[in-house]
GROMACS .gro file of C-alpha atoms in nm:
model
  378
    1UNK     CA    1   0.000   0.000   0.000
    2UNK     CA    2   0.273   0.234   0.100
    3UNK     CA    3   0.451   0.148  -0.219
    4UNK     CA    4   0.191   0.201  -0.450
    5UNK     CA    5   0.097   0.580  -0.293
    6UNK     CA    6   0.451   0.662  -0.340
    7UNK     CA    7   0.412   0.581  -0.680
    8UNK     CA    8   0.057   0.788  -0.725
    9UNK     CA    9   0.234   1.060  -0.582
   10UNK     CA   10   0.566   1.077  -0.855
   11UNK     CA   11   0.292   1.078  -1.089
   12UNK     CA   12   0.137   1.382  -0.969
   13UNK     CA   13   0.418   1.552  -0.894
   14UNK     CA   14   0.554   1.562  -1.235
   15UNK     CA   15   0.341   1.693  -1.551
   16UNK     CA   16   0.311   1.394  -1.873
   17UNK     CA   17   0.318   1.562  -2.163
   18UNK     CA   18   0.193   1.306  -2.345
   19UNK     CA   19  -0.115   1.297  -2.103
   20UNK     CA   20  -0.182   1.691  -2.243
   21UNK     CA   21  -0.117   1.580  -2.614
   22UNK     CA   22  -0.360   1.281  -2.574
   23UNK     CA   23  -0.623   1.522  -2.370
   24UNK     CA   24  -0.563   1.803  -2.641
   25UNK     CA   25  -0.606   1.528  -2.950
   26UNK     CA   26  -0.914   1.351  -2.760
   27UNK     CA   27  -1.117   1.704  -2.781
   28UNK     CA   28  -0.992   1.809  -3.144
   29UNK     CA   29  -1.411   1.826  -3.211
   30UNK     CA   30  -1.427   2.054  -2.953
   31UNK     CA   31  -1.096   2.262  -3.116
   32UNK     CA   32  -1.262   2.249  -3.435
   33UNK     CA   33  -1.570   2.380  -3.262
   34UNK     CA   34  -1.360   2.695  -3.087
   35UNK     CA   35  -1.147   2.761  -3.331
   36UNK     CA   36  -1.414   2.819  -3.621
   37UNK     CA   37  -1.616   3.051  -3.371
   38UNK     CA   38  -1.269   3.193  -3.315
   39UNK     CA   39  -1.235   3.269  -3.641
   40UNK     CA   40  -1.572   3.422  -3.732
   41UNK     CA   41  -1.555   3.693  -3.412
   42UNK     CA   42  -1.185   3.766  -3.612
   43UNK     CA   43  -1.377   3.840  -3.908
   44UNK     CA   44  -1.647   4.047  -3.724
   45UNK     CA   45  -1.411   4.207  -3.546
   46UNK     CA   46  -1.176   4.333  -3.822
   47UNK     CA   47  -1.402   4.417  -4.059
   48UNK     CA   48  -1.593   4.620  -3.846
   49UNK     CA   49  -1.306   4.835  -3.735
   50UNK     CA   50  -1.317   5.108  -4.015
   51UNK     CA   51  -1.036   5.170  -4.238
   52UNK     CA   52  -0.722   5.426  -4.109
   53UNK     CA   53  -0.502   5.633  -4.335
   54UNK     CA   54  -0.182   5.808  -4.228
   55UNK     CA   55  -0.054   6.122  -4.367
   56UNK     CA   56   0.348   6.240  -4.233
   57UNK     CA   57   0.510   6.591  -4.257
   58UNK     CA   58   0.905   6.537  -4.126
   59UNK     CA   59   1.087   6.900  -4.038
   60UNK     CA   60   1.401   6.978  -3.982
   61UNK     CA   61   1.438   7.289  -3.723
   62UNK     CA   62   1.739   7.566  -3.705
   63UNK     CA   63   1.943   7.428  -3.459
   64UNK     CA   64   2.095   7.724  -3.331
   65UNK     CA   65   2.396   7.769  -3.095
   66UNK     CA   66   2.216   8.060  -2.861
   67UNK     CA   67   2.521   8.311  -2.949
   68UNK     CA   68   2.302   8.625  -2.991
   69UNK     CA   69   2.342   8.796  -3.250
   70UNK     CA   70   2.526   8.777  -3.597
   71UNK     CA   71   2.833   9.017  -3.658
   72UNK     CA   72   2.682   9.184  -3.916
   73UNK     CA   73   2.352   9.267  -3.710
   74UNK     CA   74   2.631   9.331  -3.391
   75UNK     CA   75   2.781   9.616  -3.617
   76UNK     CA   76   2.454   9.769  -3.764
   77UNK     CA   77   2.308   9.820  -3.385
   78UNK     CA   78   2.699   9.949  -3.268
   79UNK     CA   79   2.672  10.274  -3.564
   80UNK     CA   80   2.349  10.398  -3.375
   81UNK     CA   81   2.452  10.302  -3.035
   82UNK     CA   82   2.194  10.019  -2.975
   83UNK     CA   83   2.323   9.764  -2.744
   84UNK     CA   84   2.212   9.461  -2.826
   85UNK     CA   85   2.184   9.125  -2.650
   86UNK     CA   86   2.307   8.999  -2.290
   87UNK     CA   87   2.684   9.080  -2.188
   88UNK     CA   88   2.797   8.740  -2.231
   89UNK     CA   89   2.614   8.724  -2.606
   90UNK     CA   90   2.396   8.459  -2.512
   91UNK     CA   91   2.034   8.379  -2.473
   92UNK     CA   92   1.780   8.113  -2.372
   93UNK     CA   93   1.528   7.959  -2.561
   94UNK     CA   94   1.235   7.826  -2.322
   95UNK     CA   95   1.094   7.648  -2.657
   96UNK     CA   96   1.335   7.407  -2.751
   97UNK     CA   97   1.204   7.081  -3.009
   98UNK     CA   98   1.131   6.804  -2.711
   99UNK     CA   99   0.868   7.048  -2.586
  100UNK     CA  100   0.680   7.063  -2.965
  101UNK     CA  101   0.488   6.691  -2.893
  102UNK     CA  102   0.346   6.903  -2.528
  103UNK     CA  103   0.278   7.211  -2.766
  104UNK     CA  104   0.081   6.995  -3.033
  105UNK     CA  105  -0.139   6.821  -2.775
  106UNK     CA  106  -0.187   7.166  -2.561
  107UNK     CA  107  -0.571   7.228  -2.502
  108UNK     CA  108  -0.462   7.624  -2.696
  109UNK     CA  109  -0.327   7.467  -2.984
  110UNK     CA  110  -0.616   7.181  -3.020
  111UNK     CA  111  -0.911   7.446  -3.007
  112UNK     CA  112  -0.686   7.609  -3.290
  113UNK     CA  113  -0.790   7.285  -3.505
  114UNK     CA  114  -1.141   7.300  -3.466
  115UNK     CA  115  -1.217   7.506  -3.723
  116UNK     CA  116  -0.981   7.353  -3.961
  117UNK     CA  117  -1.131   7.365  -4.312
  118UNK     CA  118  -1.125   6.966  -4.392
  119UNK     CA  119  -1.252   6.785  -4.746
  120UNK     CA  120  -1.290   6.435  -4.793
  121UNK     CA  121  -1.128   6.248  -5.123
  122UNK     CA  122  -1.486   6.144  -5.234
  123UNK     CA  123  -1.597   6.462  -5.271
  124UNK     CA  124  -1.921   6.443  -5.094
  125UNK     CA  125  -1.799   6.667  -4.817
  126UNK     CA  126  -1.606   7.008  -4.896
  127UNK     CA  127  -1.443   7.298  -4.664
  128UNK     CA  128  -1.637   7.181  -4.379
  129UNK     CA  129  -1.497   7.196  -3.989
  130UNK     CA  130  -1.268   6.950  -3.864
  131UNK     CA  131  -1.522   6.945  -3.549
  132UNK     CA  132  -1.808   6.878  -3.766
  133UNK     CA  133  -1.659   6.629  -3.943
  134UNK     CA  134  -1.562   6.443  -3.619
  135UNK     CA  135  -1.868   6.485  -3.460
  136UNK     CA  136  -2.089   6.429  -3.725
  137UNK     CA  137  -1.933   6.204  -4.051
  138UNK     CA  138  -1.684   5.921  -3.874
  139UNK     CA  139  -1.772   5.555  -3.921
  140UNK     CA  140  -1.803   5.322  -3.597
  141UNK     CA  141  -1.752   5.002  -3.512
  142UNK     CA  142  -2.078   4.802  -3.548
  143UNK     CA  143  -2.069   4.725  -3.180
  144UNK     CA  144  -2.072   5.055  -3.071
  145UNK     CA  145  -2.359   5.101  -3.276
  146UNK     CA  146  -2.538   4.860  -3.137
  147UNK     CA  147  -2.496   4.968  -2.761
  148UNK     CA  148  -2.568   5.336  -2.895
  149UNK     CA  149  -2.912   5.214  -2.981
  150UNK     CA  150  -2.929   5.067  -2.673
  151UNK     CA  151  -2.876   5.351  -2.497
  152UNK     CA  152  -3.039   5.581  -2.650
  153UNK     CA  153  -3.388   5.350  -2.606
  154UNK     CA  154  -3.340   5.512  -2.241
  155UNK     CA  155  -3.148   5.865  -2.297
  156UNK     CA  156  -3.266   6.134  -2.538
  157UNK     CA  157  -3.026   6.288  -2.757
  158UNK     CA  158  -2.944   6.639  -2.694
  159UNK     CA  159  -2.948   6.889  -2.985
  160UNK     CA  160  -2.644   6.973  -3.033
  161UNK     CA  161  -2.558   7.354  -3.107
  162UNK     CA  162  -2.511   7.519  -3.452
  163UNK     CA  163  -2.150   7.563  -3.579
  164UNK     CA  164  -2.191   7.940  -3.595
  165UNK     CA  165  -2.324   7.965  -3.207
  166UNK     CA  166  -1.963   7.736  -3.090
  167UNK     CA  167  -1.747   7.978  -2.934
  168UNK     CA  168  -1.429   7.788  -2.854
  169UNK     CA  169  -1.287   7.836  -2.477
  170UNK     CA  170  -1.002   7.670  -2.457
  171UNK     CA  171  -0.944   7.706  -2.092
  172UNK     CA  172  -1.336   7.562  -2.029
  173UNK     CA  173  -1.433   7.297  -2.317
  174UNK     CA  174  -1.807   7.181  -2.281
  175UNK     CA  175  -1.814   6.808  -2.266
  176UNK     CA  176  -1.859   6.781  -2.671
  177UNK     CA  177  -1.595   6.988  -2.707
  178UNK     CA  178  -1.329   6.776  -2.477
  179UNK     CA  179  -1.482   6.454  -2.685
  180UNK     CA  180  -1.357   6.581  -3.006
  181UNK     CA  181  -1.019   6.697  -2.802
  182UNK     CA  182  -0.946   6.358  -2.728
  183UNK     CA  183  -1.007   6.274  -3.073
  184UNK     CA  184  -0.798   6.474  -3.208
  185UNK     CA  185  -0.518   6.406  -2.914
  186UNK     CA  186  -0.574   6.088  -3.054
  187UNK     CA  187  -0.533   6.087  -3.394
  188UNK     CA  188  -0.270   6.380  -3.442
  189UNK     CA  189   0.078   6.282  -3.285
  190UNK     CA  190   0.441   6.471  -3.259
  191UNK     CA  191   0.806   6.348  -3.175
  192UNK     CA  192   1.090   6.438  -3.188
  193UNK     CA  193   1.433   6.266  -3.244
  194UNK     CA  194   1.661   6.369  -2.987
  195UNK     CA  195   1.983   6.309  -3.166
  196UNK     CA  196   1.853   6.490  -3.504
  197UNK     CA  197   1.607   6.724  -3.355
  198UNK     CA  198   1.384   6.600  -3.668
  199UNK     CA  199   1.029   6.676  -3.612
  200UNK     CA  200   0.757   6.438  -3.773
  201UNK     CA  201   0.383   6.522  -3.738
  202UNK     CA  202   0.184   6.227  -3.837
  203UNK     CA  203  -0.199   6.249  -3.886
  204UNK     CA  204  -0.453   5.935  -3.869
  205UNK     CA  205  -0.769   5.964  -3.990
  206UNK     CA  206  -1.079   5.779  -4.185
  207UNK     CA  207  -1.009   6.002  -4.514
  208UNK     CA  208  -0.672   5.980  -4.670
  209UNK     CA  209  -0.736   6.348  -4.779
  210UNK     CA  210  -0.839   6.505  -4.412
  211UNK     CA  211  -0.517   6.326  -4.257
  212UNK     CA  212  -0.295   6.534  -4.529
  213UNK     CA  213  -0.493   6.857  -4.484
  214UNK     CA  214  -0.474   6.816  -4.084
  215UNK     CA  215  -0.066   6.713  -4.124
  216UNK     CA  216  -0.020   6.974  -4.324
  217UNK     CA  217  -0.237   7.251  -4.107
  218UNK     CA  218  -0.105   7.108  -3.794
  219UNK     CA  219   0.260   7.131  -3.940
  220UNK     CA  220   0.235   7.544  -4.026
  221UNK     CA  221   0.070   7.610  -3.691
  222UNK     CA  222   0.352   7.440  -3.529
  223UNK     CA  223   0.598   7.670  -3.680
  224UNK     CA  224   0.372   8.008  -3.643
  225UNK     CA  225   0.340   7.918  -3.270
  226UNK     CA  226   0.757   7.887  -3.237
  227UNK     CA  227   0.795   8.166  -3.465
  228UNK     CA  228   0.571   8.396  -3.271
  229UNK     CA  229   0.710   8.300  -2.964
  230UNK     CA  230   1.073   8.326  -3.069
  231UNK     CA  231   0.987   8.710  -3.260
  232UNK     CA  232   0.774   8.795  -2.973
  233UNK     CA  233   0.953   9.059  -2.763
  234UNK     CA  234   1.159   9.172  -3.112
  235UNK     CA  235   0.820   9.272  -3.297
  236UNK     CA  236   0.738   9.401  -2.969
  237UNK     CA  237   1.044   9.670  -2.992
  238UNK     CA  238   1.036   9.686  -3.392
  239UNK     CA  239   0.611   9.820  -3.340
  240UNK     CA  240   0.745  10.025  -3.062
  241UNK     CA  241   1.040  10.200  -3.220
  242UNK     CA  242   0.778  10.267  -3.570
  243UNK     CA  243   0.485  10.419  -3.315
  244UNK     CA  244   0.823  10.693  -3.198
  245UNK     CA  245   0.912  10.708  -3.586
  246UNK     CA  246   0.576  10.829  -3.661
  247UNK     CA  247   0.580  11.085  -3.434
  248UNK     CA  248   0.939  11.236  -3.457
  249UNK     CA  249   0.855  11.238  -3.828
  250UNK     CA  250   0.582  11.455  -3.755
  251UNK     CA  251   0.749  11.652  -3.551
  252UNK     CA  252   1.008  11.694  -3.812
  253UNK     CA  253   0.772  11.789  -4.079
  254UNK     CA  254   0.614  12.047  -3.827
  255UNK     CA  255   0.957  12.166  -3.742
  256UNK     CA  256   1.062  12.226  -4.076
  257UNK     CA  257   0.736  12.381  -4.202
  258UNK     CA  258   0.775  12.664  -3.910
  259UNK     CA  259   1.151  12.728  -4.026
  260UNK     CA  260   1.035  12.741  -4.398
  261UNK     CA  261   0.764  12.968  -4.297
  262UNK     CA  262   0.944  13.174  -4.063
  263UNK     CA  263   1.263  13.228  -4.332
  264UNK     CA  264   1.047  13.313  -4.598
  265UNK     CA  265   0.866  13.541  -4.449
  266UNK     CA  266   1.168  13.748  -4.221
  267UNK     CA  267   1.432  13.673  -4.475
  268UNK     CA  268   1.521  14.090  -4.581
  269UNK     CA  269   1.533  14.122  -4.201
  270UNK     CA  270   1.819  14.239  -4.052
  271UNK     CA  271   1.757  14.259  -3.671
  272UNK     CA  272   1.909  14.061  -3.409
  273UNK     CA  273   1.613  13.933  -3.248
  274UNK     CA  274   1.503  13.772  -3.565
  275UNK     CA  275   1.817  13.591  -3.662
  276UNK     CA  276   1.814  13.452  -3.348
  277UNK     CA  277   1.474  13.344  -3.371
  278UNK     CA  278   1.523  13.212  -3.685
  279UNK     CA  279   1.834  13.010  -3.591
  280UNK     CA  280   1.640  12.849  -3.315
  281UNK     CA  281   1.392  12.724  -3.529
  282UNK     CA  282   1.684  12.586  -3.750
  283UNK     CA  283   1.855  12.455  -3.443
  284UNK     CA  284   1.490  12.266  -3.359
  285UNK     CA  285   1.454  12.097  -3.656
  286UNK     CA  286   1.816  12.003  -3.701
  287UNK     CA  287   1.721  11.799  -3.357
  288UNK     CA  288   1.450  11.702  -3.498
  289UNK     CA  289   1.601  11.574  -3.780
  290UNK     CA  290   1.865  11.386  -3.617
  291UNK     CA  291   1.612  11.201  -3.398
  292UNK     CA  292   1.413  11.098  -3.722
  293UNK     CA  293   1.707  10.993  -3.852
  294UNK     CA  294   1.858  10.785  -3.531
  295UNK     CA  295   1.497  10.626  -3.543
  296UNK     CA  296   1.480  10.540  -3.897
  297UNK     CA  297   1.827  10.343  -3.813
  298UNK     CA  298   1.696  10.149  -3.508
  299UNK     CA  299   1.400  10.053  -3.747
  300UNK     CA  300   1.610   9.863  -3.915
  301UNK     CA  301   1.782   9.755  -3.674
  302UNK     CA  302   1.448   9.595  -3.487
  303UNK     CA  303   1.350   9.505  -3.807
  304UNK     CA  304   1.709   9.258  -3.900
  305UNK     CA  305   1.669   9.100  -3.490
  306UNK     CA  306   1.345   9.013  -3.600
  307UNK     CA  307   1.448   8.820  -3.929
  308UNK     CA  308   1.738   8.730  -3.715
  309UNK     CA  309   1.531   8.558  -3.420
  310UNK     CA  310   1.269   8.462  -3.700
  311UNK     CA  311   1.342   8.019  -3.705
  312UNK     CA  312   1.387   7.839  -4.023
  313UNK     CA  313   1.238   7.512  -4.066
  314UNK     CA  314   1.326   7.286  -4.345
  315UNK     CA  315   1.103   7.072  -4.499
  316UNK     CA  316   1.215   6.744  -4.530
  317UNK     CA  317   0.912   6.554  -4.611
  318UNK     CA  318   0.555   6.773  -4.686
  319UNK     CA  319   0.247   6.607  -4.589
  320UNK     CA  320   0.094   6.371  -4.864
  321UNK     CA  321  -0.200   6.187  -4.961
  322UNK     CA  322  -0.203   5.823  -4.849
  323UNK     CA  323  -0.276   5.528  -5.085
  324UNK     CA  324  -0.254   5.288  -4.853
  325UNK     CA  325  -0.434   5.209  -4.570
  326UNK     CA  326  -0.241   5.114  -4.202
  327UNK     CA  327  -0.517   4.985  -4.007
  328UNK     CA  328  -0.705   4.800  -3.929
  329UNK     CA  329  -0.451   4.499  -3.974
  330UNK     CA  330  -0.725   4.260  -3.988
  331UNK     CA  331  -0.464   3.952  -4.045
  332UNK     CA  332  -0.365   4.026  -3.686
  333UNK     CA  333  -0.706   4.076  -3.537
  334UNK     CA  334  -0.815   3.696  -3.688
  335UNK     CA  335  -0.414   3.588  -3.610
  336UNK     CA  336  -0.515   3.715  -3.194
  337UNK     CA  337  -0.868   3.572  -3.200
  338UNK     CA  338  -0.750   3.194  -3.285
  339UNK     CA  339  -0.465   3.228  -3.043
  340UNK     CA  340  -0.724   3.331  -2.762
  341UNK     CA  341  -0.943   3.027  -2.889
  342UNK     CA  342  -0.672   2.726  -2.916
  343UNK     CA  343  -0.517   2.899  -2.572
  344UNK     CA  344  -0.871   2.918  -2.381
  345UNK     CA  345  -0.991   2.559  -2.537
  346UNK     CA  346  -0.620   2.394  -2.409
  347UNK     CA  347  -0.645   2.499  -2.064
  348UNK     CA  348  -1.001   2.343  -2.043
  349UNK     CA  349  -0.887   2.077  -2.233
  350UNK     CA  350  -0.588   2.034  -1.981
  351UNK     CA  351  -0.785   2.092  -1.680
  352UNK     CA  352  -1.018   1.855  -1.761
  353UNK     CA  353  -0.845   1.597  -1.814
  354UNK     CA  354  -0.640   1.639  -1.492
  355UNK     CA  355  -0.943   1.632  -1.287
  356UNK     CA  356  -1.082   1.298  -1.484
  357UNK     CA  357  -0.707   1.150  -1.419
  358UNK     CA  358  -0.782   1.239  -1.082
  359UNK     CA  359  -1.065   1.085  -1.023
  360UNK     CA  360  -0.976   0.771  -1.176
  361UNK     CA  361  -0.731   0.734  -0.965
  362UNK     CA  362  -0.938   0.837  -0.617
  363UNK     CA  363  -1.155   0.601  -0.759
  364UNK     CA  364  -0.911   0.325  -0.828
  365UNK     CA  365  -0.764   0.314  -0.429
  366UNK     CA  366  -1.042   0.301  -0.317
  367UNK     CA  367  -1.134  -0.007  -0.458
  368UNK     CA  368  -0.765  -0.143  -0.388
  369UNK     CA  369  -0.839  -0.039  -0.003
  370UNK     CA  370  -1.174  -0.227  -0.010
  371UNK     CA  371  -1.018  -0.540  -0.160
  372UNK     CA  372  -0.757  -0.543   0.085
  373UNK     CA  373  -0.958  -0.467   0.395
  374UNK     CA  374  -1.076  -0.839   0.439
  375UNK     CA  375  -0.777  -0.963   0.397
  376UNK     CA  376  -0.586  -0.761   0.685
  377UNK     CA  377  -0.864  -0.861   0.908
  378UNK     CA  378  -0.818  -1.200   0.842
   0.00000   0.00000   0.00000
């Protein structure tokens, strides 16, 4: 008895594999069973995801060395005595290319793309917002469809507003508003390479033609927002300087008109008090004068920092129409679903016939220890 217990015990210890191969080729009906069903939820599955198209734009930024200014700029500013840049001829740039993906997905720059004008390749929809077009002409799964009309057996739908009464807060989005966000979080993505400092914006969408028009709108928008940050405080000082050029023009004009009038009108005049009158008119509008002229300089001088801070972005790769689709990958999705069925049917399978070995065996000494009762007795 104690021998044979020993041996019941090796054998559960260790796992047969030809036990699983026999239990796995004993329920091949039932394999054949998952495995089909396995299949068909595949093809249900990927042919109810709708078809994807991806449209790229790659960029290339100026990578620039934060030196300040050029010589050339250095010199222009020096012959109107303009001081220009930080002692040590060095600045910092607070937008630098790893912060573009945090720009792109920004709630600022996303309300920016809602009224994108968008066209579809078909033609049946033309210049019409990218919000409407999310909210009102994207394909579903057929699932979702179904539990839509579930839900809306118990919900009414809310009307939802005209285009013309949306006013776009993007520090408050209403609820529809942060749906199509999140769409559009999803479906428009930046990086960066940190070695090259390349920049690719890639846009996926139902309609190979809205993906390039959003690439392509999402790509200029990118480089407006750097530009205008970069030129900000330069355009700043270049609309300053041309409000005091306007006016020290004016006051040159003035200046000059009162000399004219005042020379032509004293000039056979031969009294003191006159010529000196008449030189300090001269004397005023040779000031004036020299301050329109200083300020006509520093125009150009605000005018070259802001062509000088202005970035340059090359354009490796524009945004294109796509002629292929990249998703769904419906090979995968029926490849997943028969994994998921032979995996889920072979553990049962397994299981099964563990617990059947099992109770064979229970079964089995039992019987042994009822045959050998009468004899010990004996």
């Amino acid at each position: 008895m104690m021998v044979e217990e020993k041996e019941l015990q090796g054998k559960e210890a260790g796992i047969d594999l030809s036990v699983v191969f026999q239990a796995l080729w004993k329920r091949r009906d039932l394999f054949a069973i998952t495995l089909s069903l396995g299949f068909v939820v595949g093809l249900a599955v990927a042919f109810g995801v709708p078809k994807t198209y991806e449209s790229k734009a790659i960029l290339a930024p100026e990578v620039s060395a934060a030196s300040g200014l050029s010589s050339n700029l250095s010199d222009l500013a020096s012959m109107v005595g303009v001081q220009i840049g930080t002692a040590s001829g060095a600045s910092v740039d607070a937008i630098y290319p790893e912060l573009y993906p945090d720009i792109v997905s920004s709630s600022p720059f996303i309300g920016e793309l809602f009224d994108i004008p968008v066209s579809t390749k078909d033609g049946q929809l033309k210049n019409i917002s990218l919000y409407d077009y999310l909210q009102k002409h994207q394909e579903i799964p057929w699932w979702n469809k179904a539990m839509g009309g579930v839900v809306s057996l118990f919900k009414s739908k809310p009307t939802p507003k005209p285009a013309k009464e949306r006013q776009t807060d993007p520090l408050h989005f209403t609820m529809d508003e942060e749906f199509i966000a999140q769409a559009i979080r999803g479906m428009v993505h930046c990086s960066v390479d940190r070695k090259t400092s390349i920049i690719t914006v890639s846009v996926t969408t139902q309609d190979p033609l809205v993906a390039a028009i959003v690439a392509d709108s999402v790509q200029h928008r990118l480089q407006e927002y750097v530009t205008n940050y970069r030129t900000k405080k330069a355009r700043a000082d270049l609309a300053y300087t041309e409000k005091l050029y306007v006016q020290a023009k004016k006051d040159y004009e003035a200046s000059q008109k009162a000399y004219s009038q005042y020379a032509d009108a004293n000039s056979d005049l031969l009294l003191e008090s006159l010529i000196t009158k008449r030189d300090e008119l001269e004397n005023e509008m040779q000031l004036r004068y020299n301050m329109y002229n200083q300020l006509t300089q520093q125009i150009q001088v605000a005018k070259a920092k802001v062509q000088e801070n202005t970035p340059a972005f090359t354009q490796i790769q524009p945004a294109q129409i796509p002629v292929l689709k990249v998703g769904p990958k419906r090979g995968v999705i029926i490849a997943i679903w028969l994994m998921l069925a032979f995996f889920c049917t072979t553990i049962y399978a397994t299981v099964s016939e563990i617990r059947q070995k099992d109770k064979k065996s229970k079964i089995s000494l039992s019987q042994d220890t009822a045959e050998s009762t009468p004899s010990v007795s004996e």
